[in-house]
Amino acid sequence: MADSKIKGLQEHTPLFLQKGLQYLPDDLLRRVFEVGYEDHNNNNNYNYNNHKSGYVFAMRVSSVSSHFRRVALDSPRIWRRVNNYMSADILTLLIDRSKNADLYITVKGECYDGPKPQPLESFMKTVIKECHRWAAFSYDRRVDGDGVSILCQYPDLQLPRLSSIAYRTHCPDEMMARDALDVFRRWNLPQLHHLSIFNGFVHDAAGWASLTSCTLNLDWHNHRLGHGDGEWDVCMALDGLTVLPSLESLSLIFSSFEESKFFSSIRTPLDFARLKTLSLTFYTCNDEGFITSLVCSNPYPSLQSLTLKGERDFSGSVTLALFADKLPPLTSISVEEFERVRPFDELNKVHFFPWKIVRLKDIGGLSENDVTVISEALMRCPQFQRLEILHCSSNLKWHLRTLKSRMGNRLLLRTYIKSSSLTYNFTTKFSGSLVSDSIANIARFKTVSTQRFLPLPSIVIFLRDKVPLARAFSVFIEPTDVELSVHLVIWWFFVAREQTLGTI
């Protein structure tokens, strides 16, 4: 099936390379820009020190052609992210071009070997004038040598649109961790619903009771550096979350807790009566101890979705039957990047579990027996809808094909595809309005007979010297994903012509 689809793509490539985006309506192109803008910023979140991530996409898209520039300047949502590493001129330009769109304000800490930010005082004086447009505020305490003295100069701020606050503190002692959020308690935040904390406590319910979403990132290495050989109690940080009675979504991220003495002492149940979504991520941790304490010893009467993310080189195994027994309301579970899953024979002993969707992603040690037992147990459940096995062991390929014939569309498979199986070599120079002449429609192939979009595996863009300029993407395009497919093409183009940016 895959071979025939690839052949169809290759046969119809010349036809669809003849036309570009010149006939795409401005409204659709604007939406493509907005999707690409969000995707670019999401993909660059891993690099906290990427100071240009807030505006580089908008700058690139506005320099492609006069058509793109006109649409980009009429797209305020792609100019709305600002940070303290922008020059005063760039900052003013973005605020002006964002018009009345929501603003995303980021105050980043200073890097030892990177560019220097502009003075925090001048940055705050500029953005504070637009505080009525703030939608998200992210603050790194490293930027302020006197703690949060700069923020304290702006008490009683009226922030009618602010829905998200993110706060980061590095190497804190317990006092600093406890005082982390005090500065925000004096702000008027009627729309606040999400809070993200890196090494801090939520210790007071005042002003936070309406929060419905929270991310807590605890790094024991930072704790240890904060005050010698000591370690502040992670259990107390978790207990602080119980002052959020309206919490519906919780993400907990633990780093470098392989030696921590506190995780094993999590004995007091965390009462989250309304919690519907729980995500647990472990980096270099004794994840088994955390999972047992956080999942199996706590009542989550409303929990519907659970995600467990590990680190393949360190994380151990997960037993699905444990969650079927301890979390009866659960309908969706995802396990990612663990070395293996334990035998699932215990699932046969659980009489009923209403799981609809089970996702196993990047499980290196997943065996044929594991897959067989899981699928058989799930097929007995009347609510079961889909089992997703993504990027797991290549040794399962033939077994999964057999299983697919039995389960049909209830089994979703996705495995790594060698990029050499479908590689397009573009020899056109990346200049001018390349989008309209070359790669614009690479993700929008149709077959004349079916008029359906085909799945596009992996694409790499090359110059004449065959040096790859864009990473390989694994893209599966459905008929309704026109905007997404076009946006991916535009992003490949931007990566390729990074060295030829025009004026802003």
Coordinates of C-alpha atoms in Angstrom, one line a residue:
M1 CA 0.0 0.0 0.0
A2 CA 2.8 2.4 0.9
D3 CA 4.7 1.7 -2.3
S4 CA 1.6 2.5 -4.4
K5 CA 1.1 5.7 -2.6
I6 CA 4.7 6.8 -3.0
K7 CA 4.4 5.9 -6.7
G8 CA 1.3 8.1 -7.0
L9 CA 3.1 11.0 -5.3
Q10 CA 6.0 10.7 -7.7
E11 CA 3.8 10.5 -10.8
H12 CA 1.9 13.7 -9.9
T13 CA 4.7 15.7 -8.5
P14 CA 5.4 17.7 -11.8
L15 CA 1.8 18.7 -12.1
F16 CA 1.5 20.2 -8.6
L17 CA 5.0 21.8 -8.7
Q18 CA 3.8 24.0 -11.5
K19 CA 1.5 26.0 -9.2
G20 CA 2.3 27.7 -6.0
L21 CA 0.4 29.7 -3.4
Q22 CA -0.5 32.7 -5.7
Y23 CA -4.1 31.5 -5.8
L24 CA -4.5 30.8 -2.1
P25 CA -7.0 33.3 -0.6
D26 CA -5.6 35.8 1.8
D27 CA -7.7 34.6 4.7
L28 CA -6.4 31.1 4.3
L29 CA -2.8 32.3 3.8
R30 CA -3.2 34.4 7.0
R31 CA -4.3 31.3 8.9
V32 CA -1.4 29.3 7.5
F33 CA 1.0 32.0 8.8
E34 CA -0.7 31.9 12.3
V35 CA -0.4 28.1 12.5
G36 CA 3.2 28.2 11.3
Y37 CA 4.0 31.0 13.8
E38 CA 2.6 28.9 16.7
D39 CA 4.3 25.8 15.5
H40 CA 7.7 27.5 15.2
N41 CA 7.5 28.9 18.7
N42 CA 6.4 25.6 20.1
N43 CA 9.3 23.8 18.4
N44 CA 11.7 26.3 19.8
N45 CA 10.5 26.1 23.4
Y46 CA 13.1 23.4 24.2
N47 CA 15.8 26.1 23.7
Y48 CA 15.1 28.5 26.4
N49 CA 17.9 30.8 25.2
N50 CA 16.6 31.1 21.7
H51 CA 15.9 34.8 22.1
K52 CA 14.8 35.4 18.5
S53 CA 12.1 32.7 18.5
G54 CA 9.3 35.3 19.2
Y55 CA 9.7 37.1 15.9
V56 CA 12.0 35.3 13.5
F57 CA 9.1 33.5 11.8
A58 CA 7.2 36.7 11.2
M59 CA 10.3 38.5 9.9
R60 CA 10.9 35.6 7.4
V61 CA 7.4 35.3 6.1
S62 CA 7.1 39.0 5.6
S63 CA 10.3 39.0 3.4
V64 CA 9.3 36.3 1.0
S65 CA 7.4 38.4 -1.5
S66 CA 5.2 41.5 -1.7
H67 CA 2.1 39.3 -1.5
F68 CA 3.4 37.6 1.7
R69 CA 4.4 40.9 3.2
R70 CA 1.0 42.4 2.7
V71 CA -0.8 39.5 4.3
A72 CA 1.8 39.2 7.1
L73 CA 1.5 42.9 8.0
D74 CA -2.3 42.4 8.2
S75 CA -1.8 39.4 10.5
P76 CA -1.4 40.9 14.0
R77 CA -1.3 37.5 15.7
I78 CA 2.1 36.6 14.2
W79 CA 3.7 39.7 15.9
R80 CA 2.5 39.2 19.4
R81 CA 5.4 37.6 21.3
V82 CA 7.9 40.0 22.8
N83 CA 10.9 39.5 25.2
N84 CA 13.6 41.5 26.9
Y85 CA 16.3 40.5 24.5
M86 CA 14.7 42.5 21.7
S87 CA 16.1 45.9 20.9
A88 CA 13.9 48.9 21.7
D89 CA 13.2 49.4 18.0
I90 CA 12.2 45.7 17.4
L91 CA 10.1 45.8 20.6
T92 CA 8.2 48.9 19.5
L93 CA 7.8 47.5 16.0
L94 CA 6.2 44.3 17.2
I95 CA 3.9 46.0 19.6
D96 CA 2.7 48.3 16.8
R97 CA 2.2 45.5 14.3
S98 CA 0.4 43.3 16.8
K99 CA -2.3 46.0 16.9
N100 CA -4.9 44.9 19.5
A101 CA -4.0 41.2 19.5
D102 CA -3.1 39.5 22.8
L103 CA 0.5 40.0 23.9
Y104 CA 2.8 37.2 25.2
I105 CA 5.4 38.8 27.4
T106 CA 8.6 36.9 28.3
V107 CA 11.3 38.1 30.6
K108 CA 14.3 35.8 30.2
G109 CA 17.4 35.4 32.3
E110 CA 20.9 36.4 31.2
C111 CA 23.1 33.8 29.5
Y112 CA 26.8 33.6 30.4
D113 CA 27.9 33.3 26.8
G114 CA 25.0 34.8 24.9
P115 CA 23.7 38.2 24.0
K116 CA 22.8 40.7 26.7
P117 CA 19.2 41.7 27.3
Q118 CA 18.1 45.3 27.4
P119 CA 17.7 46.8 30.9
L120 CA 14.7 45.3 32.6
E121 CA 13.4 48.7 33.7
S122 CA 13.2 50.1 30.1
F123 CA 11.6 46.9 28.8
M124 CA 8.9 47.0 31.5
K125 CA 8.2 50.6 30.9
T126 CA 7.5 49.8 27.3
V127 CA 5.3 46.7 27.7
I128 CA 3.5 48.0 30.8
K129 CA 1.7 50.5 28.6
E130 CA 0.0 47.6 26.9
C131 CA -0.8 45.6 30.0
H132 CA -4.5 45.6 29.1
R133 CA -3.4 43.3 26.2
W134 CA -1.2 40.9 28.1
A135 CA -2.4 37.3 27.7
A136 CA 0.6 35.4 29.0
F137 CA 3.5 36.5 31.3
S138 CA 6.7 34.5 31.7
Y139 CA 9.3 35.6 34.2
D140 CA 12.8 34.3 35.0
R141 CA 14.0 35.5 38.3
R142 CA 17.7 35.4 37.2
V143 CA 17.1 38.6 35.2
D144 CA 16.6 40.6 38.4
G145 CA 19.6 40.7 40.8
D146 CA 17.4 42.1 43.5
G147 CA 14.8 39.3 43.3
V148 CA 11.6 40.6 42.0
S149 CA 12.1 44.2 42.9
I150 CA 11.3 45.4 39.4
L151 CA 7.9 43.7 39.4
C152 CA 7.2 45.1 42.8
Q153 CA 7.2 48.5 41.3
Y154 CA 4.0 47.7 39.5
P155 CA 1.5 46.7 42.2
D156 CA -2.2 46.5 41.5
L157 CA -1.9 45.9 37.8
Q158 CA -5.2 45.5 36.0
L159 CA -4.7 42.6 33.6
P160 CA -8.1 41.8 32.1
R161 CA -6.8 39.3 29.5
L162 CA -4.0 37.6 31.3
S163 CA -4.7 33.9 31.4
S164 CA -1.2 32.4 32.0
I165 CA 1.7 33.0 34.3
A166 CA 5.1 31.2 34.2
Y167 CA 7.7 31.7 36.8
R168 CA 11.3 30.2 36.9
T169 CA 13.8 30.3 39.7
H170 CA 17.1 28.6 39.6
C171 CA 19.0 27.1 42.5
P172 CA 16.6 28.3 45.1
D173 CA 16.7 27.8 48.8
E174 CA 13.5 26.9 50.5
M175 CA 12.7 30.5 51.4
M176 CA 13.0 31.7 47.8
A177 CA 11.0 28.8 46.6
R178 CA 8.2 29.6 49.0
D179 CA 8.1 33.3 48.2
A180 CA 8.2 32.7 44.4
L181 CA 4.6 33.8 43.6
D182 CA 4.1 36.5 46.2
V183 CA 4.7 39.4 43.7
F184 CA 1.7 38.3 41.6
R185 CA -0.8 38.2 44.4
R186 CA -1.4 41.9 44.2
W187 CA -2.2 41.9 40.5
N188 CA -5.9 41.8 39.4
L189 CA -6.1 38.6 37.3
P190 CA -9.8 37.9 36.5
Q191 CA -9.0 35.5 33.6
L192 CA -6.0 33.6 35.0
H193 CA -6.5 29.9 34.6
H194 CA -2.9 28.5 34.0
L195 CA 0.2 28.6 36.3
S196 CA 3.6 27.2 35.4
I197 CA 6.3 27.0 38.1
F198 CA 9.9 26.0 37.8
N199 CA 11.2 25.2 41.4
G200 CA 8.6 27.0 43.4
F201 CA 5.7 26.5 45.9
V202 CA 2.0 27.3 45.6
H203 CA 1.6 28.0 49.3
D204 CA -1.4 30.3 49.5
A205 CA -4.9 29.9 48.0
A206 CA -5.5 33.7 47.8
G207 CA -5.8 34.6 44.1
W208 CA -5.1 31.1 42.8
A209 CA -8.3 29.3 43.7
S210 CA -9.8 29.7 40.2
L211 CA -6.9 28.1 38.5
T212 CA -7.9 25.1 36.3
S213 CA -4.4 24.2 34.9
C214 CA -1.0 24.0 36.5
T215 CA 2.5 22.8 35.5
L216 CA 5.0 22.2 38.3
N217 CA 8.6 21.5 37.3
L218 CA 11.0 20.4 40.1
D219 CA 14.7 19.9 39.5
W220 CA 16.5 18.4 42.4
H221 CA 19.9 19.3 41.0
N222 CA 18.9 23.0 41.2
H223 CA 17.6 22.4 44.8
R224 CA 20.9 20.9 45.8
L225 CA 22.9 23.8 44.3
G226 CA 20.7 26.3 46.0
H227 CA 21.9 25.5 49.5
G228 CA 24.8 23.1 49.8
D229 CA 24.0 19.4 50.5
G230 CA 20.4 20.2 51.5
E231 CA 17.2 19.5 49.7
W232 CA 13.9 21.1 50.2
D233 CA 11.0 18.7 50.6
V234 CA 9.4 17.9 47.3
C235 CA 6.4 16.5 49.2
M236 CA 5.7 20.0 50.6
A237 CA 5.8 21.4 47.1
L238 CA 3.2 18.8 45.9
D239 CA 1.1 19.4 49.0
G240 CA 0.9 23.1 48.1
L241 CA -1.0 22.2 45.0
T242 CA -4.0 21.1 47.1
V243 CA -4.8 24.8 47.6
L244 CA -6.1 24.8 44.0
P245 CA -9.6 23.3 44.4
S246 CA -10.6 24.0 40.8
L247 CA -7.6 22.2 39.2
E248 CA -8.7 20.1 36.1
S249 CA -5.3 19.7 34.4
L250 CA -2.0 19.0 36.1
S251 CA 1.5 18.4 34.7
L252 CA 4.3 17.3 37.0
I253 CA 7.9 17.2 35.7
F254 CA 10.6 15.7 37.9
S255 CA 14.3 16.0 37.1
S256 CA 17.4 14.4 38.7
F257 CA 15.6 12.8 41.6
E258 CA 17.4 9.5 41.4
E259 CA 19.0 10.1 44.8
S260 CA 16.2 12.0 46.4
K261 CA 15.1 10.8 49.8
F262 CA 11.7 12.5 49.7
F263 CA 9.8 10.9 46.9
S264 CA 9.4 7.7 48.9
S265 CA 7.8 9.6 51.7
I266 CA 4.8 10.9 49.7
R267 CA 2.2 9.4 51.9
T268 CA -0.5 12.0 52.3
P269 CA -3.0 11.6 49.4
L270 CA -3.3 14.6 47.1
D271 CA -6.9 15.5 46.9
F272 CA -7.8 16.7 43.4
A273 CA -11.5 16.1 43.2
R274 CA -11.9 17.8 39.8
L275 CA -8.7 16.7 38.1
K276 CA -9.4 15.3 34.6
T277 CA -6.0 15.3 33.0
L278 CA -2.7 14.2 34.7
S279 CA 0.8 14.2 33.0
L280 CA 3.9 12.9 34.7
T281 CA 7.3 13.4 33.2
F282 CA 10.6 12.0 34.5
Y283 CA 14.1 12.9 33.6
T284 CA 16.8 10.9 35.4
C285 CA 14.5 9.8 38.1
N286 CA 13.4 6.7 40.0
D287 CA 10.2 6.9 38.1
E288 CA 8.7 3.7 39.6
G289 CA 8.8 5.2 43.1
F290 CA 7.1 8.4 41.8
I291 CA 4.4 6.5 39.9
T292 CA 3.5 4.3 42.8
S293 CA 3.3 7.2 45.2
L294 CA 1.6 9.7 42.9
V295 CA -0.8 7.5 41.0
C296 CA -1.6 4.5 43.0
S297 CA -1.8 6.1 46.4
N298 CA -4.1 9.1 45.5
P299 CA -7.8 9.3 44.8
Y300 CA -8.6 10.9 41.5
P301 CA -12.3 10.4 41.2
S302 CA -12.6 12.4 38.0
L303 CA -9.4 11.5 36.2
Q304 CA -10.0 10.7 32.5
S305 CA -6.6 11.0 30.9
L306 CA -3.1 10.0 32.1
T307 CA 0.2 10.5 30.3
L308 CA 3.5 9.0 31.5
K309 CA 6.7 10.3 29.9
G310 CA 10.1 8.8 30.6
E311 CA 13.6 9.0 29.4
R312 CA 14.6 5.9 27.4
D313 CA 18.2 5.7 28.6
F314 CA 17.1 5.9 32.3
S315 CA 13.4 5.0 32.7
G316 CA 12.4 1.5 33.5
S317 CA 9.0 -0.2 32.9
V318 CA 5.4 0.5 33.4
T319 CA 2.6 -1.9 34.2
L320 CA -0.8 -0.9 32.7
A321 CA -2.8 -3.2 34.9
L322 CA -1.8 -1.1 37.8
F323 CA -3.7 1.9 36.4
A324 CA -6.7 -0.2 35.4
D325 CA -7.0 -1.3 39.0
K326 CA -6.2 2.0 40.8
L327 CA -7.8 4.5 38.4
P328 CA -11.2 3.2 37.5
P329 CA -12.5 6.4 35.8
L330 CA -9.6 6.5 33.4
T331 CA -10.5 6.4 29.7
S332 CA -7.2 7.4 28.0
I333 CA -3.6 6.5 28.9
S334 CA -0.4 7.3 27.1
V335 CA 3.1 5.8 27.9
E336 CA 6.0 7.4 26.1
E337 CA 9.8 6.7 26.1
F338 CA 10.0 4.0 28.7
E339 CA 12.4 1.2 28.1
R340 CA 9.6 -1.4 28.2
V341 CA 6.2 -2.3 29.6
R342 CA 5.9 -5.2 32.0
P343 CA 3.9 -8.3 31.1
F344 CA 0.2 -7.4 31.0
D345 CA -1.2 -10.7 32.1
E346 CA -2.7 -8.9 35.1
L347 CA -5.1 -7.1 32.7
N348 CA -7.0 -10.4 32.4
K349 CA -7.7 -10.3 36.1
V350 CA -9.3 -6.8 35.9
H351 CA -13.0 -7.4 35.1
F352 CA -13.8 -4.0 33.7
F353 CA -11.8 -0.9 32.7
P354 CA -13.4 1.8 30.4
W355 CA -10.3 2.6 28.4
K356 CA -11.1 4.1 25.0
I357 CA -7.6 5.1 23.8
V358 CA -4.2 3.6 24.7
R359 CA -1.0 5.0 23.2
L360 CA 2.4 3.4 23.4
K361 CA 5.1 5.6 21.9
D362 CA 8.9 5.0 21.7
I363 CA 8.8 1.9 23.9
G364 CA 12.1 0.2 22.9
G365 CA 11.5 -3.1 24.6
L366 CA 7.9 -3.7 23.6
S367 CA 7.5 -7.4 22.8
E368 CA 5.1 -9.4 20.6
N369 CA 3.6 -11.0 23.7
D370 CA 3.0 -7.6 25.3
V371 CA 1.2 -6.3 22.2
T372 CA -0.9 -9.5 22.0
V373 CA -2.0 -9.4 25.6
I374 CA -2.8 -5.7 25.5
S375 CA -4.8 -5.9 22.3
E376 CA -6.8 -8.9 23.5
A377 CA -7.6 -7.3 26.8
L378 CA -8.7 -4.0 25.1
M379 CA -10.8 -5.7 22.5
R380 CA -12.9 -7.2 25.3
C381 CA -13.8 -3.7 26.6
P382 CA -17.0 -2.3 25.0
Q383 CA -15.7 1.3 25.2
F384 CA -12.4 0.6 23.5
Q385 CA -11.8 2.7 20.4
R386 CA -8.1 2.8 19.5
L387 CA -4.7 1.3 20.3
E388 CA -1.8 3.5 19.1
I389 CA 1.7 2.0 18.7
L390 CA 4.1 4.7 17.6
H391 CA 7.8 4.4 16.9
C392 CA 8.3 1.3 18.9
S393 CA 10.6 -1.6 18.2
S394 CA 11.2 -2.4 14.5
N395 CA 11.1 -6.1 15.3
L396 CA 7.4 -5.9 15.7
K397 CA 6.7 -4.9 12.1
W398 CA 5.4 -8.2 10.8
H399 CA 3.5 -9.0 14.0
L400 CA 1.8 -5.6 13.9
R401 CA 0.7 -6.1 10.3
T402 CA -1.0 -9.3 11.3
L403 CA -2.6 -7.6 14.2
K404 CA -3.8 -4.8 12.0
S405 CA -5.7 -7.2 9.8
R406 CA -7.6 -8.3 12.9
M407 CA -8.2 -5.0 14.6
G408 CA -8.7 -2.8 11.5
N409 CA -9.0 0.9 12.3
R410 CA -8.8 0.2 16.0
L411 CA -5.1 -0.1 15.6
L412 CA -3.0 2.9 14.6
L413 CA 0.6 2.1 13.7
R414 CA 3.4 4.5 12.9
T415 CA 7.0 3.5 12.6
Y416 CA 10.2 5.3 11.6
I417 CA 10.7 5.5 7.9
K418 CA 14.1 5.8 6.3
S419 CA 14.3 9.2 4.7
S420 CA 16.0 7.7 1.6
S421 CA 12.7 6.0 0.7
L422 CA 11.2 9.4 -0.4
T423 CA 13.7 12.1 -1.0
Y424 CA 13.2 15.2 -3.2
N425 CA 16.3 17.0 -4.4
F426 CA 15.6 20.6 -5.2
T427 CA 18.3 22.3 -7.3
T428 CA 16.6 25.7 -7.6
K429 CA 18.3 28.5 -5.9
F430 CA 16.5 29.8 -2.8
S431 CA 15.8 33.3 -3.9
G432 CA 13.0 35.6 -4.9
S433 CA 9.5 34.2 -4.9
L434 CA 10.6 30.6 -4.7
V435 CA 7.4 29.5 -3.0
S436 CA 5.3 30.2 -6.0
D437 CA 7.6 28.2 -8.4
S438 CA 9.0 25.2 -6.6
I439 CA 8.1 23.6 -3.3
A440 CA 4.9 25.4 -2.6
N441 CA 2.6 22.4 -3.2
I442 CA 4.9 19.6 -2.2
A443 CA 2.5 18.7 0.7
R444 CA -0.7 19.1 -1.3
F445 CA -0.5 16.3 -3.9
K446 CA -3.8 14.9 -5.1
T447 CA -4.5 12.0 -7.3
V448 CA -6.8 12.8 -10.2
S449 CA -8.9 9.7 -9.6
T450 CA -9.5 9.8 -5.9
Q451 CA -9.1 13.6 -5.2
R452 CA -7.7 12.7 -1.8
F453 CA -4.6 13.9 -0.1
L454 CA -2.0 11.2 0.3
P455 CA 0.2 10.5 3.3
L456 CA 3.6 12.1 2.8
P457 CA 6.3 10.3 4.7
S458 CA 9.7 12.0 5.2
I459 CA 11.0 14.9 3.2
V460 CA 14.4 16.5 3.2
I461 CA 15.3 19.6 1.3
F462 CA 18.7 19.8 -0.4
L463 CA 20.7 22.4 -2.3
R464 CA 23.0 21.7 -5.3
D465 CA 25.7 20.3 -3.0
K466 CA 23.2 17.9 -1.4
V467 CA 23.6 19.5 2.1
P468 CA 20.4 19.1 4.0
L469 CA 18.9 22.4 5.1
A470 CA 15.7 21.2 6.8
R471 CA 15.2 18.3 9.1
A472 CA 13.1 15.4 8.0
F473 CA 9.4 15.6 8.9
S474 CA 7.1 12.7 9.4
V475 CA 3.8 14.1 8.1
F476 CA 0.5 12.3 7.6
I477 CA -1.9 14.6 5.8
E478 CA -5.6 14.0 5.8
P479 CA -8.1 15.6 3.4
T480 CA -9.1 18.2 6.0
D481 CA -5.6 19.3 6.8
V482 CA -5.0 21.7 3.9
E483 CA -3.9 24.5 6.1
L484 CA -1.4 22.3 8.0
S485 CA 0.1 20.9 4.9
V486 CA 0.7 24.3 3.3
H487 CA 2.1 25.6 6.6
L488 CA 4.6 22.8 6.7
V489 CA 5.8 23.6 3.2
I490 CA 6.2 27.3 4.1
W491 CA 8.2 26.4 7.1
W492 CA 10.6 24.1 5.1
F493 CA 11.1 27.1 2.8
F494 CA 11.9 29.4 5.7
V495 CA 14.4 27.1 7.1
A496 CA 16.0 26.7 3.7
R497 CA 16.4 30.4 3.0
E498 CA 17.4 31.5 6.5
Q499 CA 20.5 33.0 5.2
T500 CA 18.7 35.4 2.7
L501 CA 16.3 37.3 4.9
G502 CA 15.0 40.5 3.6
T503 CA 14.1 43.7 5.4
I504 CA 11.6 43.8 8.2

